[in-house]
XYZ file of C-alpha atoms in Angstrom:
559
model
C 14.935 -24.336 -39.535
C 12.311 -26.537 -41.173
C 12.262 -28.902 -38.171
C 11.848 -26.013 -35.735
C 9.115 -24.508 -37.923
C 7.238 -27.825 -37.831
C 7.607 -27.904 -34.045
C 6.360 -24.319 -33.747
C 3.166 -25.076 -35.651
C 2.614 -28.341 -33.788
C 2.814 -26.489 -30.479
C 0.682 -23.639 -31.775
C -1.973 -25.988 -33.095
C -2.950 -27.721 -29.855
C -3.908 -26.868 -26.305
C -3.404 -30.433 -25.064
C -0.361 -30.742 -22.816
C 0.184 -34.378 -23.814
C 0.391 -33.443 -27.505
C 2.777 -30.565 -26.811
C 4.957 -32.895 -24.741
C 4.973 -35.522 -27.484
C 6.025 -32.923 -30.079
C 8.824 -31.610 -27.876
C 10.190 -35.078 -27.125
C 10.201 -35.981 -30.827
C 12.002 -32.753 -31.725
C 14.725 -33.056 -29.082
C 15.362 -36.706 -29.918
C 15.940 -35.879 -33.587
C 17.506 -32.407 -33.483
C 21.272 -31.895 -33.794
C 22.721 -30.835 -30.416
C 23.482 -27.252 -31.503
C 19.932 -26.781 -32.815
C 18.449 -28.350 -29.685
C 20.450 -25.990 -27.450
C 19.207 -23.008 -29.438
C 15.617 -24.286 -29.313
C 15.770 -24.654 -25.520
C 16.674 -20.988 -25.211
C 13.836 -19.865 -27.487
C 11.190 -22.200 -26.051
C 12.108 -21.412 -22.444
C 11.620 -17.695 -22.875
C 15.280 -16.739 -23.107
C 16.211 -13.186 -23.934
C 15.976 -12.695 -27.696
C 17.481 -9.915 -29.785
C 15.717 -7.739 -32.329
C 17.952 -7.915 -35.381
C 15.745 -5.662 -37.527
C 13.313 -2.971 -36.310
C 9.680 -3.791 -37.052
C 9.183 -0.338 -38.575
C 11.701 -1.219 -41.308
C 10.013 -4.555 -41.984
C 6.665 -2.795 -42.492
C 8.302 -0.215 -44.725
C 10.026 -2.839 -46.888
C 6.848 -4.902 -47.133
C 5.018 -1.862 -48.499
C 7.780 -1.326 -51.065
C 7.842 -4.969 -52.184
C 4.074 -5.324 -52.479
C 3.340 -1.861 -53.820
C 0.800 -1.341 -51.044
C 0.532 2.087 -49.408
C 2.118 2.111 -45.930
C -1.191 2.985 -44.288
C -2.761 -0.188 -45.675
C 0.067 -2.311 -44.251
C -0.487 -0.605 -40.880
C -4.246 -1.191 -41.033
C -3.652 -4.821 -41.972
C -1.364 -5.189 -38.958
C -3.991 -3.638 -36.678
C -6.614 -6.040 -38.055
C -4.506 -9.219 -37.923
C -2.862 -8.336 -34.607
C 0.395 -10.196 -35.304
C 3.137 -8.535 -37.357
C 4.852 -11.780 -38.361
C 1.596 -13.150 -39.746
C 0.643 -9.830 -41.374
C 3.890 -9.660 -43.327
C 3.601 -13.287 -44.411
C 0.070 -12.670 -45.695
C 0.763 -9.508 -47.711
C 4.014 -10.662 -49.304
C 3.951 -12.390 -52.718
C 4.553 -16.108 -53.049
C 8.213 -17.180 -52.813
C 10.263 -17.699 -55.960
C 13.417 -19.791 -55.565
C 16.118 -19.646 -58.256
C 15.980 -22.588 -60.642
C 19.649 -23.454 -60.056
C 19.402 -23.401 -56.270
C 20.804 -26.517 -54.637
C 18.941 -28.353 -51.855
C 19.813 -26.933 -48.431
C 20.798 -23.565 -49.876
C 18.171 -21.413 -48.201
C 16.912 -20.678 -44.721
C 14.245 -23.396 -44.540
C 16.960 -26.043 -44.873
C 19.526 -24.385 -42.609
C 19.705 -25.600 -39.009
C 18.234 -23.354 -36.325
C 21.584 -22.669 -34.615
C 23.297 -21.728 -37.864
C 20.365 -19.533 -38.865
C 20.483 -17.669 -35.557
C 24.262 -17.191 -35.657
C 24.928 -16.428 -39.311
C 21.741 -14.609 -40.275
C 19.817 -13.184 -37.373
C 22.561 -12.355 -34.851
C 24.925 -11.044 -37.510
C 22.238 -8.773 -39.002
C 21.989 -6.849 -35.749
C 25.269 -5.047 -36.513
C 24.827 -4.656 -40.282
C 23.890 -1.468 -42.131
C 20.271 -0.804 -43.017
C 21.034 -1.463 -46.688
C 22.518 -4.876 -45.880
C 19.589 -5.756 -43.626
C 17.170 -4.885 -46.419
C 19.103 -7.014 -48.890
C 19.043 -10.089 -46.644
C 15.392 -9.687 -45.620
C 14.148 -9.273 -49.191
C 16.199 -12.239 -50.376
C 14.790 -14.379 -47.557
C 11.214 -13.318 -48.363
C 11.693 -14.565 -51.910
C 12.749 -17.992 -50.649
C 10.504 -18.871 -47.702
C 6.941 -20.158 -47.770
C 4.319 -18.371 -45.667
C 4.442 -20.691 -42.629
C 8.250 -20.467 -42.577
C 8.182 -16.683 -42.968
C 6.024 -16.305 -39.875
C 8.499 -18.178 -37.673
C 11.459 -16.412 -39.272
C 9.862 -13.013 -38.637
C 9.348 -13.866 -34.985
C 12.978 -14.940 -34.608
C 14.182 -11.885 -36.531
C 12.304 -9.430 -34.307
C 13.006 -11.189 -31.007
C 9.357 -12.055 -30.471
C 9.262 -15.825 -30.879
C 6.947 -16.977 -28.095
C 5.378 -20.423 -28.126
C 2.625 -21.741 -25.869
C 4.830 -23.926 -23.690
C 6.186 -23.407 -20.207
C 9.741 -23.951 -19.073
C 8.395 -26.753 -16.903
C 7.002 -28.558 -19.958
C 10.330 -28.168 -21.783
C 12.038 -29.679 -18.735
C 9.592 -32.607 -18.754
C 10.348 -33.307 -22.415
C 14.098 -33.141 -21.892
C 13.804 -35.338 -18.796
C 12.071 -38.008 -20.893
C 14.804 -37.785 -23.531
C 17.568 -37.984 -20.906
C 15.882 -40.604 -18.727
C 16.014 -38.532 -15.527
C 13.376 -37.138 -13.177
C 11.653 -33.897 -14.310
C 12.716 -32.133 -11.076
C 16.350 -33.013 -11.820
C 16.073 -31.615 -15.339
C 14.334 -28.455 -14.086
C 17.260 -27.918 -11.736
C 19.787 -28.445 -14.521
C 18.031 -25.883 -16.717
C 18.247 -23.138 -14.113
C 20.688 -20.447 -15.129
C 20.177 -20.787 -18.890
C 23.724 -21.913 -19.723
C 22.846 -24.457 -22.450
C 24.689 -22.357 -25.010
C 25.862 -24.969 -27.514
C 25.788 -28.613 -28.505
C 28.397 -29.639 -25.955
C 26.375 -28.069 -23.129
C 23.278 -29.834 -24.459
C 25.022 -33.205 -24.302
C 26.030 -32.520 -20.689
C 22.428 -31.549 -19.943
C 21.220 -34.990 -21.068
C 23.830 -36.957 -19.122
C 21.960 -39.681 -17.177
C 24.442 -39.689 -14.285
C 24.654 -37.017 -11.609
C 25.145 -33.735 -13.364
C 28.318 -31.762 -12.825
C 26.336 -28.550 -12.759
C 27.877 -25.233 -11.917
C 27.985 -24.768 -8.142
C 26.184 -21.482 -8.605
C 23.005 -23.075 -9.918
C 19.781 -22.336 -7.970
C 16.698 -24.480 -7.564
C 13.409 -23.917 -9.442
C 11.299 -21.458 -7.472
C 8.141 -22.498 -5.634
C 5.370 -19.969 -6.358
C 2.298 -19.070 -4.350
C -1.248 -18.754 -5.672
C -3.532 -15.806 -4.961
C -6.050 -16.255 -2.166
C -9.176 -14.215 -2.750
C -12.918 -14.551 -2.779
C -13.090 -14.266 -6.551
C -11.373 -17.654 -6.861
C -13.774 -19.213 -4.387
C -11.166 -19.421 -1.637
C -10.954 -17.776 1.753
C -8.913 -18.413 4.865
C -11.764 -20.277 6.548
C -11.441 -22.997 3.899
C -7.789 -23.636 4.829
C -8.533 -25.388 8.099
C -6.940 -24.580 11.452
C -4.670 -21.557 11.669
C -2.130 -23.658 13.609
C -1.466 -25.712 10.465
C -0.162 -22.642 8.654
C 2.911 -20.446 8.901
C 2.171 -16.777 8.209
C 4.806 -14.299 7.037
C 4.722 -10.801 5.606
C 4.550 -10.508 1.834
C 7.471 -8.232 1.146
C 7.518 -5.548 -1.558
C 10.803 -6.687 -3.027
C 12.351 -9.046 -5.549
C 12.234 -12.812 -5.055
C 15.694 -14.353 -5.072
C 17.824 -17.311 -4.059
C 21.178 -16.903 -2.350
C 23.481 -19.804 -3.240
C 26.720 -20.561 -1.370
C 28.474 -23.694 -2.558
C 32.226 -24.154 -2.346
C 33.829 -20.731 -2.641
C 31.153 -19.430 -5.013
C 28.290 -17.128 -4.007
C 25.458 -16.346 -6.397
C 22.284 -14.300 -6.200
C 19.573 -15.427 -8.620
C 16.347 -13.586 -9.411
C 13.086 -15.434 -9.953
C 13.561 -14.670 -13.640
C 16.639 -16.925 -13.475
C 19.086 -14.088 -13.963
C 22.340 -13.888 -12.063
C 22.276 -10.461 -10.367
C 25.611 -10.490 -8.519
C 26.744 -7.240 -10.162
C 23.656 -5.388 -8.928
C 23.948 -6.679 -5.342
C 27.626 -6.952 -4.366
C 26.693 -6.269 -0.730
C 24.469 -9.368 -0.681
C 27.207 -11.438 -2.355
C 29.667 -10.351 0.337
C 27.197 -11.263 3.081
C 26.528 -14.624 1.421
C 30.217 -15.510 1.723
C 29.731 -15.745 5.501
C 27.170 -18.556 5.158
C 28.261 -22.186 5.637
C 29.279 -23.945 2.414
C 26.463 -25.931 0.840
C 23.725 -23.426 1.760
C 20.876 -22.271 -0.488
C 18.421 -19.705 0.882
C 15.102 -18.679 -0.653
C 13.970 -15.174 0.146
C 13.473 -11.594 -0.923
C 15.751 -8.709 -1.846
C 14.594 -5.473 -0.207
C 15.757 -1.873 -0.403
C 16.124 -0.491 3.132
C 17.436 2.812 4.478
C 17.167 4.473 7.877
C 14.931 1.736 9.212
C 12.467 2.181 6.336
C 11.441 -0.201 3.578
C 11.942 1.783 0.384
C 9.704 -0.337 -1.834
C 10.125 -2.050 -5.168
C 10.502 1.138 -7.221
C 13.722 2.028 -5.392
C 14.978 -1.559 -5.521
C 14.506 -1.569 -9.313
C 17.078 1.225 -9.589
C 19.661 -1.361 -8.564
C 18.278 -4.625 -9.900
C 18.936 -3.864 -13.571
C 22.479 -2.524 -13.117
C 25.605 -4.145 -14.462
C 27.703 -2.026 -12.138
C 26.658 -0.323 -8.919
C 28.412 2.843 -7.812
C 29.440 3.517 -4.227
C 26.883 6.353 -4.164
C 24.071 4.017 -5.192
C 25.105 1.483 -2.544
C 24.907 4.230 0.057
C 21.621 5.677 -1.198
C 19.845 2.329 -1.669
C 21.293 -0.252 0.722
C 19.726 -3.679 0.338
C 19.119 -6.718 2.495
C 18.249 -10.329 1.801
C 15.286 -11.531 3.866
C 15.567 -15.323 4.173
C 12.346 -17.301 4.566
C 13.265 -20.814 3.457
C 16.236 -23.160 3.517
C 16.533 -25.327 0.390
C 19.976 -26.812 0.954
C 22.086 -27.311 4.069
C 25.673 -28.593 3.933
C 24.966 -29.783 0.406
C 21.806 -31.718 1.376
C 18.673 -30.991 -0.663
C 15.951 -30.211 1.901
C 13.093 -29.427 -0.470
C 11.268 -32.682 0.244
C 11.234 -32.079 3.995
C 8.303 -30.278 5.671
C 8.384 -26.506 5.991
C 8.421 -26.531 9.810
C 11.648 -28.577 9.743
C 13.244 -26.363 7.102
C 12.287 -23.299 9.157
C 13.886 -24.715 12.312
C 17.110 -25.398 10.445
C 16.983 -21.937 8.841
C 16.795 -20.310 12.281
C 20.045 -22.063 13.138
C 21.798 -20.563 10.123
C 20.256 -17.070 10.082
C 19.567 -16.434 13.757
C 19.336 -12.632 13.621
C 15.704 -11.545 13.920
C 14.647 -9.311 11.049
C 13.208 -6.571 13.217
C 14.662 -6.807 16.674
C 13.681 -3.872 18.799
C 10.407 -3.110 17.003
C 7.115 -4.947 17.407
C 6.603 -8.673 17.834
C 5.668 -9.165 14.200
C 8.752 -7.473 12.775
C 7.532 -5.688 9.656
C 10.209 -3.014 10.015
C 13.943 -3.584 9.608
C 16.419 -2.003 11.997
C 19.350 0.074 10.839
C 21.217 -2.218 8.482
C 24.030 -3.947 10.353
C 23.888 -7.243 8.442
C 22.705 -7.816 4.902
C 20.931 -11.110 5.707
C 17.919 -11.270 8.015
C 15.432 -13.922 9.024
C 11.871 -13.298 7.868
C 9.702 -13.297 11.003
C 6.724 -15.566 11.528
C 3.519 -13.595 12.078
C 1.739 -15.313 14.953
C -2.006 -15.194 15.609
C -4.451 -17.274 17.619
C -7.164 -17.246 14.957
C -7.859 -16.323 11.353
C -9.699 -13.246 12.639
C -6.623 -12.049 14.502
C -4.459 -12.747 11.462
C -6.895 -10.766 9.312
C -6.503 -7.779 11.636
C -2.737 -7.958 11.204
C -3.156 -8.186 7.424
C -5.180 -4.959 7.536
C -2.055 -3.219 8.891
C 0.124 -4.377 5.993
C 0.143 -1.161 3.960
C 1.003 0.901 7.065
C 3.938 -1.433 7.641
C 5.135 -1.105 4.024
C 4.342 -4.671 2.971
C 1.827 -6.166 0.525
C -0.079 -8.507 2.799
C 0.584 -11.971 4.165
C 1.996 -15.238 2.883
C 0.314 -18.402 4.165
C 2.400 -21.583 3.976
C 1.282 -25.012 5.079
C 3.662 -26.105 7.834
C 3.764 -29.673 6.524
C 4.422 -28.670 2.904
C 7.514 -29.610 0.899
C 9.166 -27.021 -1.329
C 7.573 -27.584 -4.724
C 8.343 -26.521 -8.289
C 6.400 -23.752 -9.992
C 2.875 -22.773 -8.988
C 1.662 -25.872 -7.160
C -1.690 -24.863 -5.690
C -2.750 -25.652 -2.162
C 0.386 -25.280 -0.029
C 1.458 -21.654 -0.480
C -0.992 -18.757 -0.732
C -0.493 -15.010 -1.010
C -3.158 -13.129 0.958
C -2.650 -9.630 -0.363
C -4.211 -6.440 0.923
C -6.975 -4.773 -1.037
C -5.632 -2.620 -3.891
C -5.630 1.160 -3.983
C -8.174 2.666 -6.385
C -8.901 5.915 -8.195
C -11.236 6.990 -11.012
C -9.326 7.965 -14.163
C -10.220 9.222 -17.654
C -9.411 7.435 -20.921
C -7.041 9.605 -22.996
C -5.430 7.250 -25.535
C -6.353 3.845 -26.910
C -4.329 1.379 -28.947
C -5.405 -1.700 -30.869
C -4.640 -5.005 -29.187
C -2.971 -8.101 -30.576
C -3.867 -11.745 -30.990
C -7.422 -12.429 -29.878
C -8.067 -8.691 -29.487
C -6.681 -7.699 -32.877
C -8.754 -4.938 -34.449
C -10.178 -3.824 -31.107
C -8.805 -0.922 -29.089
C -8.100 -2.663 -25.798
C -4.888 -1.022 -24.516
C -5.700 2.153 -22.616
C -3.796 5.167 -21.315
C -5.567 6.909 -18.440
C -5.196 10.304 -16.845
C -6.103 12.415 -13.813
C -6.862 16.101 -13.367
C -4.077 18.507 -12.460
C -4.340 22.288 -12.614
C -7.299 22.164 -14.952
C -5.956 19.602 -17.431
C -5.667 15.834 -17.693
C -2.217 14.256 -17.262
C -1.412 10.632 -17.995
C -0.684 8.400 -15.008
C -1.020 4.765 -16.107
C -1.538 2.247 -18.880
C -3.967 -0.620 -18.390
C -4.468 -3.717 -20.526
C -6.953 -5.756 -18.530
C -10.109 -5.607 -16.484
C -12.953 -5.191 -18.973
C -15.201 -7.976 -20.263
C -15.057 -8.814 -23.967
C -18.468 -7.206 -24.573
C -17.296 -4.017 -22.845
C -14.117 -3.913 -24.961
C -16.246 -4.053 -28.125
C -18.428 -1.223 -26.799
C -15.429 0.893 -25.781
C -13.873 0.289 -29.201
C -16.942 1.803 -30.888
C -16.772 4.857 -28.635
C -13.024 5.247 -29.210
C -13.513 5.255 -32.981
C -16.380 7.750 -32.722
C -14.497 10.152 -30.440
C -11.021 10.015 -32.023
C -9.363 13.434 -32.209
C -6.034 12.334 -33.734
C -4.364 9.146 -34.952
C -0.689 8.331 -34.575
C -0.141 4.900 -36.096
C -2.092 2.379 -33.986
C -2.712 4.934 -31.221
C -5.825 7.112 -31.097
C -6.110 10.282 -29.046
C -9.681 10.342 -27.810
C -12.067 12.973 -26.607
C -12.189 12.480 -22.799
C -15.608 10.910 -22.296
C -14.992 7.602 -20.482
C -14.159 7.076 -16.813
C -12.711 3.836 -15.433
C -11.999 2.730 -11.897
C -8.273 2.012 -11.814
C -6.762 -0.363 -9.226
C -3.075 -0.715 -8.356
C -0.864 -2.166 -5.642
C 1.186 0.880 -4.668
C 2.127 4.442 -5.590
C 5.580 5.974 -5.500
C 7.270 9.187 -6.552
C 9.019 8.885 -9.908
C 11.372 11.127 -11.857
C 10.873 8.987 -14.967
C 7.188 9.865 -15.397
C 5.879 13.282 -16.426
C 3.222 13.098 -13.729
C 5.901 12.596 -11.075
C 4.284 9.399 -9.810
C 4.300 5.731 -10.761
C 1.635 3.143 -9.965
C 2.413 -0.547 -9.634
C 0.409 -3.217 -11.504
C -2.398 -0.954 -12.767
C -5.567 -2.603 -14.063
C -9.156 -1.567 -14.680
C -11.661 -2.713 -12.077
C -14.834 -1.449 -13.726
C -16.274 1.039 -16.158
C -17.708 4.010 -14.230
C -20.718 4.706 -16.437
C -22.192 6.713 -13.555
C -19.436 9.339 -13.650
C -18.550 12.219 -15.929
C -14.884 12.953 -16.711
C -15.092 16.087 -14.532
C -15.751 13.801 -11.550
C -12.560 11.767 -11.991
C -9.726 11.875 -9.461
C -6.862 14.339 -9.340
C -3.117 13.952 -9.343
C -3.102 15.313 -5.791
C -5.476 12.483 -4.787
C -2.958 10.004 -6.159
C 0.009 11.709 -4.526
C -1.681 11.487 -1.143
C -1.527 7.695 -1.485
C 2.294 7.760 -1.516
C 3.471 6.666 1.931
C 5.674 9.387 3.379
C 7.114 6.966 5.868
C 6.263 3.690 7.546
C 4.918 4.406 11.055
C 6.552 2.761 14.011
């Protein structure tokens, strides 16, 4: 673990990409294969487990130090990072005099530490967890404790991207970064043997199910200094609807069919209907597109799709209630040939030969509505317009059509990796907005430690305020400091880090969409809520109502 701890602090201590890359390359060249495989998972944002609840760690720290629990909590609120807080309050380590070198966690390899200590603790009794944690605290130095705490609680996040990890591994293996990025897709580097295969310089015998790294679009808006007029002639761009679904790749190689989410998770179990449809594609085909929930000719939106996307098994009833389609808008591989380097207009022409069914035959020319589902794979239509003005008028209809706006893709562009700016833009519709009242506030973490910067907001309903959303962004740093002072002065109750406040502040809340929800007490859910501005000109009595919000829920998508 000592080598990984050194790497963690090297990465944490610099913002220079070249220095991060150098540290990663040095680590992977020296690390044992099992440790390197484990490090890839952690550094790439793999799913981590919480072996011990953080509440128990805070409780045990109070017992060991003799500090009152409230002081540990206040220290956590001030520092903003639990791993660091615990390391700071705990006494200095004391190792037994007869301890042999390599006997404690700092000398144990990362893979062994994760398997024998952290993963195994997940299923142990609370008494056993306490015994191991206290023994480890006595052995580790402060900088090692911080990393160990993060691994123990499943919160080890380092300031590197998966792309940077791929670049480092590509340098170690002597292959192109794009090749390594492709090999890393799917997250199956589970042990030392898989790590050795990952570094093989020859053509990789990757699983036929493996997808390609996703190409991501950048936001096009005036705040970034961009507008459509700066993009040149409209004829150089391909416009498509921005669907309210889940980005995915449909992979058909050999006899295997796989559906991958943008989060690099295999979601075959959640979408067996899409897997079955994918089996009809020619072998050696990889489609990029969107998973949508559709019923009765209506787009059901992301909230309904999410009821299927997280399932391990999907019942027949759920398949009937929430049928899904795959909307294909790019062809990445045809008959085993990688097409990503070819221009979009050529890939689109080939795609039309594989998925010829128009997405919305029988509706309007721009096809923002699906027909009754007869096939689970459709071609995403091109939205044609003679000028940017005409395209802007079509964009203004997006919410009525049940979509989020337009995608603009340069017709000559290759299919890139990650968020390569300039070739793909998302031109979203203006957000929905409502004025809401601050009800609860919670202290932030990291740079905002000690300041109440996480807000719960509510709307009026039958004479009382009901919570509708949580927002973590939108205010300037100076405003957060000012709000923090007001929160402290108007606190009615405290529950740990959360303060219940007297309703005095009104904020303009923006969000992408509203939908009915049985999981929220208010009966509604808003998507991507954030604060637009502080409404100093309004009193809480002037804030919006729950009925105002409900009226924003689309009852149906007009024809």
